[in-house]
mmCIF file with all atom_site columns, C-alpha atoms and ligand atoms in Angstrom:
data_model
loop_
_atom_site.group_PDB
_atom_site.id
_atom_site.type_symbol
_atom_site.label_atom_id
_atom_site.label_alt_id
_atom_site.label_comp_id
_atom_site.label_asym_id
_atom_site.label_entity_id
_atom_site.label_seq_id
_atom_site.pdbx_PDB_ins_code
_atom_site.Cartn_x
_atom_site.Cartn_y
_atom_site.Cartn_z
_atom_site.occupancy
_atom_site.B_iso_or_equiv
_atom_site.pdbx_formal_charge
_atom_site.auth_seq_id
_atom_site.auth_comp_id
_atom_site.auth_asym_id
_atom_site.auth_atom_id
_atom_site.pdbx_PDB_model_num
ATOM   1   C CA  . MET A 1 1   ? 150.296 37.671 -60.880 1.00 77.00 ? 1   MET A CA  1
ATOM   2   C CA  . ALA A 1 2   ? 150.826 39.093 -57.406 1.00 83.00 ? 2   ALA A CA  1
ATOM   3   C CA  . ARG A 1 3   ? 147.988 41.185 -56.098 1.00 93.00 ? 3   ARG A CA  1
ATOM   4   C CA  . PRO A 1 4   ? 148.420 44.893 -56.867 1.00 97.00 ? 4   PRO A CA  1
ATOM   5   C CA  . ASN A 1 5   ? 147.722 47.608 -54.342 1.00 97.00 ? 5   ASN A CA  1
ATOM   6   C CA  . LEU A 1 6   ? 144.008 47.950 -54.987 1.00 97.00 ? 6   LEU A CA  1
ATOM   7   C CA  . ASN A 1 7   ? 143.858 51.277 -53.210 1.00 95.00 ? 7   ASN A CA  1
ATOM   8   C CA  . ARG A 1 8   ? 145.877 52.789 -56.011 1.00 96.00 ? 8   ARG A CA  1
ATOM   9   C CA  . ALA A 1 9   ? 143.442 53.105 -58.896 1.00 94.00 ? 9   ALA A CA  1
ATOM   10  C CA  . GLU A 1 10  ? 143.113 55.781 -61.532 1.00 93.00 ? 10  GLU A CA  1
ATOM   11  C CA  . PHE A 1 11  ? 140.745 56.334 -64.419 1.00 91.00 ? 11  PHE A CA  1
ATOM   12  C CA  . VAL A 1 12  ? 142.650 56.184 -67.701 1.00 93.00 ? 12  VAL A CA  1
ATOM   13  C CA  . LYS A 1 13  ? 140.214 56.586 -70.549 1.00 91.00 ? 13  LYS A CA  1
ATOM   14  C CA  . SER A 1 14  ? 136.858 55.978 -72.086 1.00 91.00 ? 14  SER A CA  1
ATOM   15  C CA  . ALA A 1 15  ? 136.912 54.287 -75.495 1.00 93.00 ? 15  ALA A CA  1
ATOM   16  C CA  . ALA A 1 16  ? 133.964 54.727 -77.864 1.00 91.00 ? 16  ALA A CA  1
ATOM   17  C CA  . ALA A 1 17  ? 135.582 52.985 -80.827 1.00 94.00 ? 17  ALA A CA  1
ATOM   18  C CA  . SER A 1 18  ? 138.033 50.186 -81.421 1.00 94.00 ? 18  SER A CA  1
ATOM   19  C CA  . ALA A 1 19  ? 140.891 52.532 -82.330 1.00 96.00 ? 19  ALA A CA  1
ATOM   20  C CA  . GLN A 1 20  ? 140.828 53.719 -78.711 1.00 96.00 ? 20  GLN A CA  1
ATOM   21  C CA  . PHE A 1 21  ? 141.104 50.285 -77.094 1.00 97.00 ? 21  PHE A CA  1
ATOM   22  C CA  . ILE A 1 22  ? 144.275 49.916 -75.057 1.00 97.00 ? 22  ILE A CA  1
ATOM   23  C CA  . GLN A 1 23  ? 147.009 47.588 -76.260 1.00 95.00 ? 23  GLN A CA  1
ATOM   24  C CA  . SER A 1 24  ? 149.290 46.740 -73.397 1.00 95.00 ? 24  SER A CA  1
ATOM   25  C CA  . PRO A 1 25  ? 151.608 44.038 -72.129 1.00 95.00 ? 25  PRO A CA  1
ATOM   26  C CA  . MET A 1 26  ? 150.059 44.561 -68.690 1.00 96.00 ? 26  MET A CA  1
ATOM   27  C CA  . PRO A 1 27  ? 147.286 42.203 -67.597 1.00 96.00 ? 27  PRO A CA  1
ATOM   28  C CA  . ARG A 1 28  ? 143.798 43.480 -68.385 1.00 97.00 ? 28  ARG A CA  1
ATOM   29  C CA  . ILE A 1 29  ? 140.692 42.245 -66.607 1.00 98.00 ? 29  ILE A CA  1
ATOM   30  C CA  . ALA A 1 30  ? 137.414 42.903 -68.453 1.00 98.00 ? 30  ALA A CA  1
ATOM   31  C CA  . PHE A 1 31  ? 134.185 43.271 -66.430 1.00 98.00 ? 31  PHE A CA  1
ATOM   32  C CA  . ALA A 1 32  ? 130.763 42.884 -68.047 1.00 98.00 ? 32  ALA A CA  1
ATOM   33  C CA  . GLY A 1 33  ? 127.193 42.678 -66.819 1.00 97.00 ? 33  GLY A CA  1
ATOM   34  C CA  . LYS A 1 34  ? 123.697 43.828 -67.520 1.00 95.00 ? 34  LYS A CA  1
ATOM   35  C CA  . SER A 1 35  ? 122.726 47.272 -66.329 1.00 92.00 ? 35  SER A CA  1
ATOM   36  C CA  . ASN A 1 36  ? 121.880 47.404 -62.641 1.00 93.00 ? 36  ASN A CA  1
ATOM   37  C CA  . VAL A 1 37  ? 123.460 44.038 -61.874 1.00 97.00 ? 37  VAL A CA  1
ATOM   38  C CA  . GLY A 1 38  ? 125.970 45.875 -59.694 1.00 96.00 ? 38  GLY A CA  1
ATOM   39  C CA  . LYS A 1 39  ? 129.004 45.947 -61.979 1.00 96.00 ? 39  LYS A CA  1
ATOM   40  C CA  . SER A 1 40  ? 130.145 49.335 -60.688 1.00 94.00 ? 40  SER A CA  1
ATOM   41  C CA  . SER A 1 41  ? 129.476 48.216 -57.127 1.00 96.00 ? 41  SER A CA  1
ATOM   42  C CA  . VAL A 1 42  ? 131.551 45.048 -57.595 1.00 97.00 ? 42  VAL A CA  1
ATOM   43  C CA  . ILE A 1 43  ? 134.460 47.056 -59.021 1.00 97.00 ? 43  ILE A CA  1
ATOM   44  C CA  . ASN A 1 44  ? 134.145 49.607 -56.231 1.00 96.00 ? 44  ASN A CA  1
ATOM   45  C CA  . ARG A 1 45  ? 134.107 46.807 -53.644 1.00 97.00 ? 45  ARG A CA  1
ATOM   46  C CA  . LEU A 1 46  ? 137.277 45.279 -55.102 1.00 97.00 ? 46  LEU A CA  1
ATOM   47  C CA  . LEU A 1 47  ? 138.978 48.684 -55.028 1.00 96.00 ? 47  LEU A CA  1
ATOM   48  C CA  . ASN A 1 48  ? 137.692 49.636 -51.557 1.00 93.00 ? 48  ASN A CA  1
ATOM   49  C CA  . ARG A 1 49  ? 135.997 52.682 -53.051 1.00 91.00 ? 49  ARG A CA  1
ATOM   50  C CA  . LYS A 1 50  ? 132.527 54.100 -52.817 1.00 86.00 ? 50  LYS A CA  1
ATOM   51  C CA  . ASN A 1 51  ? 132.106 56.086 -56.004 1.00 83.00 ? 51  ASN A CA  1
ATOM   52  C CA  . PHE A 1 52  ? 134.992 55.229 -58.237 1.00 84.00 ? 52  PHE A CA  1
ATOM   53  C CA  . ALA A 1 53  ? 133.413 53.238 -61.036 1.00 78.00 ? 53  ALA A CA  1
ATOM   54  C CA  . ARG A 1 54  ? 130.149 55.102 -61.358 1.00 76.00 ? 54  ARG A CA  1
ATOM   55  C CA  . VAL A 1 55  ? 127.144 53.552 -59.686 1.00 56.00 ? 55  VAL A CA  1
ATOM   56  C CA  . GLY A 1 56  ? 123.715 53.841 -61.233 1.00 50.00 ? 56  GLY A CA  1
ATOM   57  C CA  . ALA A 1 57  ? 124.922 55.134 -64.575 1.00 53.00 ? 57  ALA A CA  1
ATOM   58  C CA  . GLU A 1 58  ? 122.269 56.659 -66.804 1.00 55.00 ? 58  GLU A CA  1
ATOM   59  C CA  . PRO A 1 59  ? 120.799 54.481 -69.541 1.00 52.00 ? 59  PRO A CA  1
ATOM   60  C CA  . GLY A 1 60  ? 122.145 55.437 -72.929 1.00 50.00 ? 60  GLY A CA  1
ATOM   61  C CA  . LYS A 1 61  ? 125.248 57.108 -71.578 1.00 59.00 ? 61  LYS A CA  1
ATOM   62  C CA  . THR A 1 62  ? 127.264 54.008 -71.051 1.00 60.00 ? 62  THR A CA  1
ATOM   63  C CA  . VAL A 1 63  ? 128.263 52.746 -74.472 1.00 86.00 ? 63  VAL A CA  1
ATOM   64  C CA  . HIS A 1 64  ? 131.918 53.192 -73.716 1.00 90.00 ? 64  HIS A CA  1
ATOM   65  C CA  . VAL A 1 65  ? 134.697 50.903 -72.664 1.00 94.00 ? 65  VAL A CA  1
ATOM   66  C CA  . ASN A 1 66  ? 136.271 52.453 -69.583 1.00 93.00 ? 66  ASN A CA  1
ATOM   67  C CA  . TYR A 1 67  ? 139.837 51.712 -68.544 1.00 94.00 ? 67  TYR A CA  1
ATOM   68  C CA  . PHE A 1 68  ? 141.183 51.972 -65.023 1.00 95.00 ? 68  PHE A CA  1
ATOM   69  C CA  . LEU A 1 69  ? 144.815 51.421 -64.125 1.00 96.00 ? 69  LEU A CA  1
ATOM   70  C CA  . ILE A 1 70  ? 145.416 49.700 -60.818 1.00 97.00 ? 70  ILE A CA  1
ATOM   71  C CA  . ASP A 1 71  ? 148.719 50.283 -59.026 1.00 97.00 ? 71  ASP A CA  1
ATOM   72  C CA  . GLY A 1 72  ? 150.367 51.137 -62.348 1.00 97.00 ? 72  GLY A CA  1
ATOM   73  C CA  . ARG A 1 73  ? 150.379 47.487 -63.378 1.00 96.00 ? 73  ARG A CA  1
ATOM   74  C CA  . VAL A 1 74  ? 146.927 46.017 -64.068 1.00 97.00 ? 74  VAL A CA  1
ATOM   75  C CA  . TYR A 1 75  ? 144.035 47.387 -66.093 1.00 97.00 ? 75  TYR A CA  1
ATOM   76  C CA  . PHE A 1 76  ? 140.419 46.943 -65.119 1.00 97.00 ? 76  PHE A CA  1
ATOM   77  C CA  . ILE A 1 77  ? 138.241 47.280 -68.199 1.00 97.00 ? 77  ILE A CA  1
ATOM   78  C CA  . ASP A 1 78  ? 134.637 48.272 -67.533 1.00 96.00 ? 78  ASP A CA  1
ATOM   79  C CA  . LEU A 1 79  ? 132.611 47.082 -70.531 1.00 96.00 ? 79  LEU A CA  1
ATOM   80  C CA  . PRO A 1 80  ? 129.331 48.888 -71.244 1.00 93.00 ? 80  PRO A CA  1
ATOM   81  C CA  . GLY A 1 81  ? 126.245 47.503 -69.507 1.00 92.00 ? 81  GLY A CA  1
ATOM   82  C CA  . TYR A 1 82  ? 123.468 45.941 -71.526 1.00 92.00 ? 82  TYR A CA  1
ATOM   83  C CA  . GLY A 1 83  ? 119.785 45.115 -71.245 1.00 89.00 ? 83  GLY A CA  1
ATOM   84  C CA  . PHE A 1 84  ? 118.431 48.573 -70.470 1.00 81.00 ? 84  PHE A CA  1
ATOM   85  C CA  . ALA A 1 85  ? 114.660 48.423 -70.930 1.00 77.00 ? 85  ALA A CA  1
ATOM   86  C CA  . LYS A 1 86  ? 114.294 51.835 -72.524 1.00 80.00 ? 86  LYS A CA  1
ATOM   87  C CA  . VAL A 1 87  ? 117.268 52.073 -74.783 1.00 82.00 ? 87  VAL A CA  1
ATOM   88  C CA  . SER A 1 88  ? 116.888 53.069 -78.452 1.00 86.00 ? 88  SER A CA  1
ATOM   89  C CA  . ARG A 1 89  ? 117.636 50.747 -81.335 1.00 88.00 ? 89  ARG A CA  1
ATOM   90  C CA  . ALA A 1 90  ? 120.552 53.013 -82.290 1.00 89.00 ? 90  ALA A CA  1
ATOM   91  C CA  . GLU A 1 91  ? 122.060 52.639 -78.809 1.00 87.00 ? 91  GLU A CA  1
ATOM   92  C CA  . LYS A 1 92  ? 121.646 48.868 -78.958 1.00 90.00 ? 92  LYS A CA  1
ATOM   93  C CA  . GLU A 1 93  ? 123.437 48.841 -82.274 1.00 92.00 ? 93  GLU A CA  1
ATOM   94  C CA  . ARG A 1 94  ? 126.232 50.954 -80.875 1.00 91.00 ? 94  ARG A CA  1
ATOM   95  C CA  . TRP A 1 95  ? 126.594 48.466 -78.036 1.00 92.00 ? 95  TRP A CA  1
ATOM   96  C CA  . SER A 1 96  ? 126.669 45.451 -80.375 1.00 93.00 ? 96  SER A CA  1
ATOM   97  C CA  . LYS A 1 97  ? 129.196 47.059 -82.687 1.00 95.00 ? 97  LYS A CA  1
ATOM   98  C CA  . LEU A 1 98  ? 131.502 48.103 -79.884 1.00 95.00 ? 98  LEU A CA  1
ATOM   99  C CA  . MET A 1 99  ? 131.316 44.692 -78.199 1.00 96.00 ? 99  MET A CA  1
ATOM   100 C CA  . GLU A 1 100 ? 131.889 42.885 -81.459 1.00 96.00 ? 100 GLU A CA  1
ATOM   101 C CA  . SER A 1 101 ? 134.961 44.956 -82.156 1.00 97.00 ? 101 SER A CA  1
ATOM   102 C CA  . PHE A 1 102 ? 136.173 44.346 -78.613 1.00 97.00 ? 102 PHE A CA  1
ATOM   103 C CA  . PHE A 1 103 ? 135.679 40.587 -78.646 1.00 97.00 ? 103 PHE A CA  1
ATOM   104 C CA  . THR A 1 104 ? 136.996 40.051 -82.171 1.00 96.00 ? 104 THR A CA  1
ATOM   105 C CA  . GLY A 1 105 ? 139.964 42.346 -81.554 1.00 95.00 ? 105 GLY A CA  1
ATOM   106 C CA  . LYS A 1 106 ? 143.349 40.800 -81.094 1.00 93.00 ? 106 LYS A CA  1
ATOM   107 C CA  . ASP A 1 107 ? 144.554 40.398 -77.526 1.00 93.00 ? 107 ASP A CA  1
ATOM   108 C CA  . LEU A 1 108 ? 142.426 43.116 -75.924 1.00 97.00 ? 108 LEU A CA  1
ATOM   109 C CA  . TYR A 1 109 ? 142.003 41.490 -72.507 1.00 98.00 ? 109 TYR A CA  1
ATOM   110 C CA  . ASP A 1 110 ? 143.430 38.617 -70.481 1.00 97.00 ? 110 ASP A CA  1
ATOM   111 C CA  . LEU A 1 111 ? 140.636 37.603 -68.123 1.00 98.00 ? 111 LEU A CA  1
ATOM   112 C CA  . GLY A 1 112 ? 136.884 38.154 -68.340 1.00 98.00 ? 112 GLY A CA  1
ATOM   113 C CA  . VAL A 1 113 ? 134.699 38.709 -65.285 1.00 98.00 ? 113 VAL A CA  1
ATOM   114 C CA  . MET A 1 114 ? 131.034 38.362 -66.119 1.00 98.00 ? 114 MET A CA  1
ATOM   115 C CA  . ILE A 1 115 ? 128.614 39.569 -63.462 1.00 98.00 ? 115 ILE A CA  1
ATOM   116 C CA  . VAL A 1 116 ? 125.105 38.154 -63.166 1.00 98.00 ? 116 VAL A CA  1
ATOM   117 C CA  . ASP A 1 117 ? 122.333 38.536 -60.612 1.00 98.00 ? 117 ASP A CA  1
ATOM   118 C CA  . ALA A 1 118 ? 122.417 35.665 -58.097 1.00 98.00 ? 118 ALA A CA  1
ATOM   119 C CA  . ARG A 1 119 ? 118.632 35.903 -57.715 1.00 98.00 ? 119 ARG A CA  1
ATOM   120 C CA  . HIS A 1 120 ? 117.588 35.259 -61.294 1.00 98.00 ? 120 HIS A CA  1
ATOM   121 C CA  . LYS A 1 121 ? 117.980 32.990 -64.250 1.00 98.00 ? 121 LYS A CA  1
ATOM   122 C CA  . PRO A 1 122 ? 120.421 34.723 -66.589 1.00 98.00 ? 122 PRO A CA  1
ATOM   123 C CA  . THR A 1 123 ? 118.715 36.652 -69.404 1.00 97.00 ? 123 THR A CA  1
ATOM   124 C CA  . ALA A 1 124 ? 119.144 36.091 -73.144 1.00 96.00 ? 124 ALA A CA  1
ATOM   125 C CA  . ASP A 1 125 ? 121.508 39.081 -73.116 1.00 94.00 ? 125 ASP A CA  1
ATOM   126 C CA  . ASP A 1 126 ? 123.576 37.418 -70.392 1.00 97.00 ? 126 ASP A CA  1
ATOM   127 C CA  . VAL A 1 127 ? 123.800 34.285 -72.529 1.00 97.00 ? 127 VAL A CA  1
ATOM   128 C CA  . THR A 1 128 ? 125.003 36.425 -75.448 1.00 95.00 ? 128 THR A CA  1
ATOM   129 C CA  . MET A 1 129 ? 127.630 38.021 -73.233 1.00 97.00 ? 129 MET A CA  1
ATOM   130 C CA  . ALA A 1 130 ? 128.828 34.619 -72.007 1.00 98.00 ? 130 ALA A CA  1
ATOM   131 C CA  . GLU A 1 131 ? 129.168 33.549 -75.643 1.00 97.00 ? 131 GLU A CA  1
ATOM   132 C CA  . PHE A 1 132 ? 131.313 36.628 -76.343 1.00 97.00 ? 132 PHE A CA  1
ATOM   133 C CA  . PHE A 1 133 ? 133.615 35.640 -73.491 1.00 98.00 ? 133 PHE A CA  1
ATOM   134 C CA  . LYS A 1 134 ? 133.779 32.006 -74.598 1.00 97.00 ? 134 LYS A CA  1
ATOM   135 C CA  . SER A 1 135 ? 134.564 33.006 -78.180 1.00 96.00 ? 135 SER A CA  1
ATOM   136 C CA  . THR A 1 136 ? 137.987 34.514 -77.477 1.00 96.00 ? 136 THR A CA  1
ATOM   137 C CA  . GLY A 1 137 ? 139.753 31.650 -75.770 1.00 89.00 ? 137 GLY A CA  1
ATOM   138 C CA  . ALA A 1 138 ? 140.804 33.917 -72.875 1.00 96.00 ? 138 ALA A CA  1
ATOM   139 C CA  . ASP A 1 139 ? 139.881 32.739 -69.380 1.00 96.00 ? 139 ASP A CA  1
ATOM   140 C CA  . PHE A 1 140 ? 136.691 34.017 -67.867 1.00 98.00 ? 140 PHE A CA  1
ATOM   141 C CA  . LEU A 1 141 ? 134.776 33.574 -64.660 1.00 98.00 ? 141 LEU A CA  1
ATOM   142 C CA  . VAL A 1 142 ? 131.283 34.442 -63.512 1.00 98.00 ? 142 VAL A CA  1
ATOM   143 C CA  . VAL A 1 143 ? 130.321 36.427 -60.432 1.00 99.00 ? 143 VAL A CA  1
ATOM   144 C CA  . ALA A 1 144 ? 126.828 35.887 -58.991 1.00 98.00 ? 144 ALA A CA  1
ATOM   145 C CA  . ASN A 1 145 ? 126.231 39.267 -57.321 1.00 98.00 ? 145 ASN A CA  1
ATOM   146 C CA  . LYS A 1 146 ? 123.580 40.332 -54.770 1.00 98.00 ? 146 LYS A CA  1
ATOM   147 C CA  . LEU A 1 147 ? 124.071 37.139 -52.782 1.00 98.00 ? 147 LEU A CA  1
ATOM   148 C CA  . ASP A 1 148 ? 122.846 39.029 -49.709 1.00 98.00 ? 148 ASP A CA  1
ATOM   149 C CA  . LYS A 1 149 ? 119.366 39.008 -51.253 1.00 98.00 ? 149 LYS A CA  1
ATOM   150 C CA  . LEU A 1 150 ? 119.164 35.206 -51.227 1.00 98.00 ? 150 LEU A CA  1
ATOM   151 C CA  . LYS A 1 151 ? 118.038 32.850 -48.513 1.00 98.00 ? 151 LYS A CA  1
ATOM   152 C CA  . LYS A 1 152 ? 120.640 30.236 -47.696 1.00 97.00 ? 152 LYS A CA  1
ATOM   153 C CA  . SER A 1 153 ? 118.480 27.496 -49.218 1.00 98.00 ? 153 SER A CA  1
ATOM   154 C CA  . GLU A 1 154 ? 118.292 29.390 -52.535 1.00 98.00 ? 154 GLU A CA  1
ATOM   155 C CA  . ILE A 1 155 ? 122.025 29.675 -53.084 1.00 98.00 ? 155 ILE A CA  1
ATOM   156 C CA  . GLU A 1 156 ? 122.858 26.219 -54.444 1.00 98.00 ? 156 GLU A CA  1
ATOM   157 C CA  . PRO A 1 157 ? 119.866 25.865 -56.802 1.00 98.00 ? 157 PRO A CA  1
ATOM   158 C CA  . ASN A 1 158 ? 120.363 29.404 -58.126 1.00 98.00 ? 158 ASN A CA  1
ATOM   159 C CA  . LEU A 1 159 ? 124.046 28.799 -58.806 1.00 98.00 ? 159 LEU A CA  1
ATOM   160 C CA  . ARG A 1 160 ? 123.144 25.591 -60.603 1.00 98.00 ? 160 ARG A CA  1
ATOM   161 C CA  . LEU A 1 161 ? 120.581 27.426 -62.756 1.00 98.00 ? 161 LEU A CA  1
ATOM   162 C CA  . ILE A 1 162 ? 123.131 30.107 -63.647 1.00 98.00 ? 162 ILE A CA  1
ATOM   163 C CA  . ARG A 1 163 ? 125.728 27.511 -64.600 1.00 98.00 ? 163 ARG A CA  1
ATOM   164 C CA  . GLU A 1 164 ? 123.212 25.612 -66.715 1.00 98.00 ? 164 GLU A CA  1
ATOM   165 C CA  . THR A 1 165 ? 121.715 28.646 -68.438 1.00 98.00 ? 165 THR A CA  1
ATOM   166 C CA  . LEU A 1 166 ? 125.091 30.093 -69.367 1.00 98.00 ? 166 LEU A CA  1
ATOM   167 C CA  . ALA A 1 167 ? 126.307 26.594 -70.334 1.00 98.00 ? 167 ALA A CA  1
ATOM   168 C CA  . LEU A 1 168 ? 129.501 27.033 -68.336 1.00 98.00 ? 168 LEU A CA  1
ATOM   169 C CA  . GLU A 1 169 ? 132.197 24.412 -68.672 1.00 96.00 ? 169 GLU A CA  1
ATOM   170 C CA  . GLU A 1 170 ? 133.104 22.780 -65.399 1.00 96.00 ? 170 GLU A CA  1
ATOM   171 C CA  . ASP A 1 171 ? 136.396 24.638 -65.202 1.00 96.00 ? 171 ASP A CA  1
ATOM   172 C CA  . VAL A 1 172 ? 134.700 28.060 -65.385 1.00 98.00 ? 172 VAL A CA  1
ATOM   173 C CA  . ARG A 1 173 ? 134.488 29.447 -61.868 1.00 98.00 ? 173 ARG A CA  1
ATOM   174 C CA  . LEU A 1 174 ? 131.194 30.770 -60.555 1.00 98.00 ? 174 LEU A CA  1
ATOM   175 C CA  . ILE A 1 175 ? 131.748 32.933 -57.501 1.00 98.00 ? 175 ILE A CA  1
ATOM   176 C CA  . PRO A 1 176 ? 128.893 33.944 -55.189 1.00 98.00 ? 176 PRO A CA  1
ATOM   177 C CA  . PHE A 1 177 ? 129.401 37.596 -54.282 1.00 98.00 ? 177 PHE A CA  1
ATOM   178 C CA  . SER A 1 178 ? 127.830 40.542 -52.562 1.00 98.00 ? 178 SER A CA  1
ATOM   179 C CA  . ALA A 1 179 ? 129.068 44.016 -53.384 1.00 98.00 ? 179 ALA A CA  1
ATOM   180 C CA  . GLU A 1 180 ? 126.886 45.131 -50.482 1.00 97.00 ? 180 GLU A CA  1
ATOM   181 C CA  . SER A 1 181 ? 128.413 42.916 -47.762 1.00 98.00 ? 181 SER A CA  1
ATOM   182 C CA  . GLY A 1 182 ? 131.780 42.130 -49.320 1.00 98.00 ? 182 GLY A CA  1
ATOM   183 C CA  . ALA A 1 183 ? 131.065 38.375 -49.315 1.00 98.00 ? 183 ALA A CA  1
ATOM   184 C CA  . GLY A 1 184 ? 133.157 36.623 -51.971 1.00 98.00 ? 184 GLY A CA  1
ATOM   185 C CA  . ARG A 1 185 ? 135.680 39.467 -52.262 1.00 98.00 ? 185 ARG A CA  1
ATOM   186 C CA  . GLU A 1 186 ? 138.646 37.350 -51.200 1.00 98.00 ? 186 GLU A CA  1
ATOM   187 C CA  . GLU A 1 187 ? 137.618 34.477 -53.462 1.00 98.00 ? 187 GLU A CA  1
ATOM   188 C CA  . LEU A 1 188 ? 137.241 36.788 -56.447 1.00 98.00 ? 188 LEU A CA  1
ATOM   189 C CA  . LEU A 1 189 ? 140.550 38.542 -55.785 1.00 98.00 ? 189 LEU A CA  1
ATOM   190 C CA  . GLY A 1 190 ? 142.209 35.127 -55.445 1.00 97.00 ? 190 GLY A CA  1
ATOM   191 C CA  . ALA A 1 191 ? 140.773 34.100 -58.825 1.00 97.00 ? 191 ALA A CA  1
ATOM   192 C CA  . ILE A 1 192 ? 141.838 37.335 -60.527 1.00 97.00 ? 192 ILE A CA  1
ATOM   193 C CA  . PHE A 1 193 ? 145.267 37.486 -58.919 1.00 96.00 ? 193 PHE A CA  1
ATOM   194 C CA  . PRO A 1 194 ? 146.382 33.921 -58.194 1.00 93.00 ? 194 PRO A CA  1
ATOM   195 C CA  . GLU A 1 195 ? 149.593 33.889 -56.148 1.00 82.00 ? 195 GLU A CA  1
HETATM 196 P P1  . GDP U 2 .   ? 125.604 48.654 -62.617 1.00 88.79 ? 1   GDP U P1  1
HETATM 197 O O1  . GDP U 2 .   ? 124.561 49.352 -63.434 1.00 88.79 ? 1   GDP U O1  1
HETATM 198 O O2  . GDP U 2 .   ? 125.739 47.221 -63.024 1.00 88.79 ? 1   GDP U O2  1
HETATM 199 O O3  . GDP U 2 .   ? 126.929 49.348 -62.543 1.00 88.79 ? 1   GDP U O3  1
HETATM 200 O O4  . GDP U 2 .   ? 124.998 48.551 -61.136 1.00 88.79 ? 1   GDP U O4  1
HETATM 201 P P2  . GDP U 2 .   ? 125.280 49.460 -59.855 1.00 88.79 ? 1   GDP U P2  1
HETATM 202 O O5  . GDP U 2 .   ? 126.611 49.142 -59.269 1.00 88.79 ? 1   GDP U O5  1
HETATM 203 O O6  . GDP U 2 .   ? 124.974 50.873 -60.207 1.00 88.79 ? 1   GDP U O6  1
HETATM 204 O O7  . GDP U 2 .   ? 124.187 48.856 -58.857 1.00 88.79 ? 1   GDP U O7  1
HETATM 205 C C1  . GDP U 2 .   ? 122.803 48.870 -59.180 1.00 88.79 ? 1   GDP U C1  1
HETATM 206 C C2  . GDP U 2 .   ? 122.005 48.851 -57.887 1.00 88.79 ? 1   GDP U C2  1
HETATM 207 O O8  . GDP U 2 .   ? 122.167 47.594 -57.229 1.00 88.79 ? 1   GDP U O8  1
HETATM 208 C C3  . GDP U 2 .   ? 122.439 49.906 -56.878 1.00 88.79 ? 1   GDP U C3  1
HETATM 209 O O9  . GDP U 2 .   ? 121.290 50.380 -56.236 1.00 88.79 ? 1   GDP U O9  1
HETATM 210 C C4  . GDP U 2 .   ? 123.329 49.133 -55.929 1.00 88.79 ? 1   GDP U C4  1
HETATM 211 O O10 . GDP U 2 .   ? 123.350 49.704 -54.636 1.00 88.79 ? 1   GDP U O10 1
HETATM 212 C C5  . GDP U 2 .   ? 122.655 47.791 -55.910 1.00 88.79 ? 1   GDP U C5  1
HETATM 213 N N1  . GDP U 2 .   ? 123.612 46.689 -55.622 1.00 88.79 ? 1   GDP U N1  1
HETATM 214 C C6  . GDP U 2 .   ? 124.776 46.428 -56.253 1.00 88.79 ? 1   GDP U C6  1
HETATM 215 N N2  . GDP U 2 .   ? 125.368 45.332 -55.744 1.00 88.79 ? 1   GDP U N2  1
HETATM 216 C C7  . GDP U 2 .   ? 124.555 44.876 -54.757 1.00 88.79 ? 1   GDP U C7  1
HETATM 217 C C8  . GDP U 2 .   ? 124.607 43.755 -53.845 1.00 88.79 ? 1   GDP U C8  1
HETATM 218 O O11 . GDP U 2 .   ? 125.538 42.939 -53.825 1.00 88.79 ? 1   GDP U O11 1
HETATM 219 N N3  . GDP U 2 .   ? 123.552 43.605 -52.978 1.00 88.79 ? 1   GDP U N3  1
HETATM 220 C C9  . GDP U 2 .   ? 122.506 44.471 -52.975 1.00 88.79 ? 1   GDP U C9  1
HETATM 221 N N4  . GDP U 2 .   ? 121.531 44.233 -52.090 1.00 88.79 ? 1   GDP U N4  1
HETATM 222 N N5  . GDP U 2 .   ? 122.417 45.531 -53.804 1.00 88.79 ? 1   GDP U N5  1
HETATM 223 C C10 . GDP U 2 .   ? 123.429 45.728 -54.688 1.00 88.79 ? 1   GDP U C10 1
#
């Protein structure tokens, strides 16, 4: 897929239930990550925007699947964040239900991009999310965000820990990234839009 014009992005819709998920012959890239990992910042960095995908979304207001159309030919799907400390049981259930319907749905995305924090061992919720991505058979890759917060010597061991904890197959790409500095942007775009 040739790279679309990333400066041409529009919000399409917010889906709160499976009936609203978008069926489309166009490629759809699904982004997931725990709250505060920088999912909005990564999307904004890819699109050269500051405040497009919302940054710092409020806990409890994010159990939606948001669709953005890029250049009229690729969808970015922003899956709801997880792992909020203070979220109610009802909200957690809404998240699980929506994610289950998304990941068991037929042909709802083409490539998964899972975002984790480069500084930390992935959480149990991250492991669950990785299992969702593995379960569909669609390709997925992992982005280790906030790379700018690591010392050089921490990068390799942290990436190894992430790969091990998420039990990633060797062919699953793990891309070090910084939404802050832009490091890894070209590598990620190359993985999403191979020439
Ligand atoms: P989301 O909840 O996953 O959408 O996370 P946000 O995009 O709202 O980011 C959460 C916080 O992390 C914000 O304060 C961002 O400025 C910060 N942040 C995101 N990405 C990076 C990064 O690569 N490096 C650093 N240092 N901070 C980041």
